[in-house]
PDB file of C-alpha atoms and ligand atoms in Angstrom:
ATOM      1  CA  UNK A  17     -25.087   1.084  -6.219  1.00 89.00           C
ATOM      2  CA  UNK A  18     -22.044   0.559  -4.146  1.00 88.00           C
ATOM      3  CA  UNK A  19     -20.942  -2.010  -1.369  1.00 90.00           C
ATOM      4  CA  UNK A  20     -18.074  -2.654   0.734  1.00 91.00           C
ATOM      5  CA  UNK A  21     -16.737  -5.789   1.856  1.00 91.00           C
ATOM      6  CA  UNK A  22     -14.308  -6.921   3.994  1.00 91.00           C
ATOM      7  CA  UNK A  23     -11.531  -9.558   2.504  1.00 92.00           C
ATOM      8  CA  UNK A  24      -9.700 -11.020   5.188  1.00 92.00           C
ATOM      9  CA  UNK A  25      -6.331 -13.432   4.813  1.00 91.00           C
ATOM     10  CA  UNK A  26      -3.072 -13.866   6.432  1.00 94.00           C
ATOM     11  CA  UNK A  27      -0.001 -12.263   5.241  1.00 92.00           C
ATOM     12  CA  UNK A  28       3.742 -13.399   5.431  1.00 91.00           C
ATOM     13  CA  UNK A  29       5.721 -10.345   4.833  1.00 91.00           C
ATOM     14  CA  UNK A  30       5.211  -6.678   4.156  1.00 91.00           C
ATOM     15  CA  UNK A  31       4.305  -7.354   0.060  1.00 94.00           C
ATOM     16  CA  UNK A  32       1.632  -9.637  -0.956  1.00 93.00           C
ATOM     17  CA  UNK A  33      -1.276 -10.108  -4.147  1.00 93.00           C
ATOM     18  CA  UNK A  34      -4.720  -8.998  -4.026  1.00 91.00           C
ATOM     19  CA  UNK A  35      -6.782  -8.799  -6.701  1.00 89.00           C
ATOM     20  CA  UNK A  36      -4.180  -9.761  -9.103  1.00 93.00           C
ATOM     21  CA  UNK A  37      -2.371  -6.680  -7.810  1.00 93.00           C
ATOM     22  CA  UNK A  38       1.272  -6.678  -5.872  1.00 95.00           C
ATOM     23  CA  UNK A  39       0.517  -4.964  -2.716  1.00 94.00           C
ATOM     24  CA  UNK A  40       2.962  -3.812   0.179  1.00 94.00           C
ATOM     25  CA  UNK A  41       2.245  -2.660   3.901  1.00 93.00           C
ATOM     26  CA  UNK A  42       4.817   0.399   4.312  1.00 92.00           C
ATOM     27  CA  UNK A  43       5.225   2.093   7.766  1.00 90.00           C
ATOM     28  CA  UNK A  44       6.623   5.425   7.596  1.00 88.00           C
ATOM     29  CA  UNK A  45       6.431   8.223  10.666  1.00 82.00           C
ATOM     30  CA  UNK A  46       4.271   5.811  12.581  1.00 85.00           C
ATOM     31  CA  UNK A  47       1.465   5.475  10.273  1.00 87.00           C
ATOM     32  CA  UNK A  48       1.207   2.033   8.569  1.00 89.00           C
ATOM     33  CA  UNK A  49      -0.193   2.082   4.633  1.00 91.00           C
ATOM     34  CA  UNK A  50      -0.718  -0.693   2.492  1.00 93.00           C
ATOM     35  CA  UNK A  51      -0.304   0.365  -0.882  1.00 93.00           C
ATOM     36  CA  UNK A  52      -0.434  -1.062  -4.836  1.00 93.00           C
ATOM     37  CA  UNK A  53       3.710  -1.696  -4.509  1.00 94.00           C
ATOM     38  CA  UNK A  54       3.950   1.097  -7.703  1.00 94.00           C
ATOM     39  CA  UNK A  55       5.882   4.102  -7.643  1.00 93.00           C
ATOM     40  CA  UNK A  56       4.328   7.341  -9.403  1.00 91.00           C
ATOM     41  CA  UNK A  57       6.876   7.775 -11.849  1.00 94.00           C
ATOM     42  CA  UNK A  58       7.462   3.910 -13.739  1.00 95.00           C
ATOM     43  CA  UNK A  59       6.437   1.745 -11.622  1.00 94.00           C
ATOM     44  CA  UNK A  60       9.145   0.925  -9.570  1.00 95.00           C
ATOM     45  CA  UNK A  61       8.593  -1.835  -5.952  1.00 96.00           C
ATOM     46  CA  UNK A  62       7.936   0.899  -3.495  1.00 94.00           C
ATOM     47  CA  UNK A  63       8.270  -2.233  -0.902  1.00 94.00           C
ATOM     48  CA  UNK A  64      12.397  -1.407  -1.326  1.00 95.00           C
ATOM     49  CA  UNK A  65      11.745   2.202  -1.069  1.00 95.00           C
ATOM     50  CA  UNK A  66      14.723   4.094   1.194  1.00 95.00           C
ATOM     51  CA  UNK A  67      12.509   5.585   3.956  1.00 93.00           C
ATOM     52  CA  UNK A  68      13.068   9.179   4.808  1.00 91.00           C
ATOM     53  CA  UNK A  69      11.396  10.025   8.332  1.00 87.00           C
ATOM     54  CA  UNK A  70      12.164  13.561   7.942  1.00 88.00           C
ATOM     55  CA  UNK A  71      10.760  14.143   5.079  1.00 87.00           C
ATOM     56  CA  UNK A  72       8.183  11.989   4.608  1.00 88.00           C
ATOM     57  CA  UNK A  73       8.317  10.645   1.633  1.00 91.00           C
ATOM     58  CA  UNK A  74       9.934   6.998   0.341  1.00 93.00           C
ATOM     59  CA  UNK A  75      12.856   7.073  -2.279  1.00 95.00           C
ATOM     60  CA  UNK A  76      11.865   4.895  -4.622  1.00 96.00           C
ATOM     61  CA  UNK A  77      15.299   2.475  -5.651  1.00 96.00           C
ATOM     62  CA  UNK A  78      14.706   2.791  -9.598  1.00 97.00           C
ATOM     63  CA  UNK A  79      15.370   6.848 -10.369  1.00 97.00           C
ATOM     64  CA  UNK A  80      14.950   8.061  -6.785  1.00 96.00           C
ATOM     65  CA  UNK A  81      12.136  10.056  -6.610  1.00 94.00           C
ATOM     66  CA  UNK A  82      10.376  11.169  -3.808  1.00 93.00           C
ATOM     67  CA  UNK A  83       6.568   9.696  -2.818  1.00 90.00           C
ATOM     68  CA  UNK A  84       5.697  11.642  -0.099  1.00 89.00           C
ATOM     69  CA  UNK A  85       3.052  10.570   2.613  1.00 85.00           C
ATOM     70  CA  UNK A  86       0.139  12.501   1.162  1.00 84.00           C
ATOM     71  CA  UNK A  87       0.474  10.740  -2.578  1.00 84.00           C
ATOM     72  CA  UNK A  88       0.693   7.416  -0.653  1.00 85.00           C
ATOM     73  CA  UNK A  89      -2.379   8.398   1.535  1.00 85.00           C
ATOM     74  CA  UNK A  90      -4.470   8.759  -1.476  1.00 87.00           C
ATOM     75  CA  UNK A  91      -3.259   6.089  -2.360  1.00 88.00           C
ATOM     76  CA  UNK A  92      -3.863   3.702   1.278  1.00 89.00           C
ATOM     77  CA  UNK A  93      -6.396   0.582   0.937  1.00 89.00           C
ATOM     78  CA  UNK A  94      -8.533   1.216   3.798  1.00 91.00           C
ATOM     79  CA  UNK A  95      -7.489  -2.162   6.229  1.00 92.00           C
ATOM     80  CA  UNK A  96      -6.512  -3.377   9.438  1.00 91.00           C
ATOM     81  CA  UNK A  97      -3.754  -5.466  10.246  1.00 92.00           C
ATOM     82  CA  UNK A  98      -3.632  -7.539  13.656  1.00 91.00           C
ATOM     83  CA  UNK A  99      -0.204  -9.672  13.717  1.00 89.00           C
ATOM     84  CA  UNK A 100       0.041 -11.361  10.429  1.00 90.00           C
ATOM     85  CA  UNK A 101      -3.763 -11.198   8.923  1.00 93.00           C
ATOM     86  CA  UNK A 102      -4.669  -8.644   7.273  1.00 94.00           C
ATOM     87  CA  UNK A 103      -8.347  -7.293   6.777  1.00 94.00           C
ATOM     88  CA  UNK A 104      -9.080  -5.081   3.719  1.00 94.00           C
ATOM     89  CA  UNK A 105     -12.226  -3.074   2.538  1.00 92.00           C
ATOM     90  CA  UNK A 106     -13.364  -2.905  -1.032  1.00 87.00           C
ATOM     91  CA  UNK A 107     -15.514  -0.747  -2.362  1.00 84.00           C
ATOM     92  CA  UNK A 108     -17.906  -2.839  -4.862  1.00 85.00           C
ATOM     93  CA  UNK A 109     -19.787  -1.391  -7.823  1.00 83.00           C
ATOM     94  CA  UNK A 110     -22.890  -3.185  -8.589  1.00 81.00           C
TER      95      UNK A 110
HETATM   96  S1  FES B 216       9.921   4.165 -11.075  1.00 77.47           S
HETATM   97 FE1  FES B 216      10.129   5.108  -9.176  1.00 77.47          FE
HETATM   98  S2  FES B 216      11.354   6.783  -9.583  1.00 77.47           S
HETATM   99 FE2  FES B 216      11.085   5.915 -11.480  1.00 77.47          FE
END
């Protein structure tokens, strides 16, 4: 059976933990995802990613590869943000 929840805290910058993971809240082309801070390739903190609006995508700073807007859509925790508190849904297996 699966549940969702809602787990709601405040946040006081654009990278921050949940559920022992390091998360970051990326805007890019006016659409706002908050993402496991992980690049595709090794790893690397996404959160210092070189935005490119034109393309798309984020350059992460380790080998400077391209994560374009769809992989980090896949990749989006459903949530809401309002100011500083953040409000994210998990999907719970039971
Ligand atoms: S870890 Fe991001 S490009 Fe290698």
């Amino acid at each position: 059976m699966i549940k969702y929840k809602y787990t709601e805290f405040y946040i006081q910058s654009n990278i921050f933990f949940f559920n022992q993971k390091r998360m970051a809240v990326i805007s890019i082309k006016n659409k706002t995802f908050v993402i496991e801070d992980k690049c595709k390739h090794r790893g690397g903190p996404l959160s210092l990613a070189k935005k490119d609006e034109l393309a798309e995508v984020l350059i992460c700073p380790w080998h400077q590869i391209s994560n374009c807007v769809l992989h980090l859509n896949k990749k989006n925790y459903p949530s809401l943000i309002i100011g500083n508190k953040i409000k994210i849904l998990e999907k719970i297996v039971i």
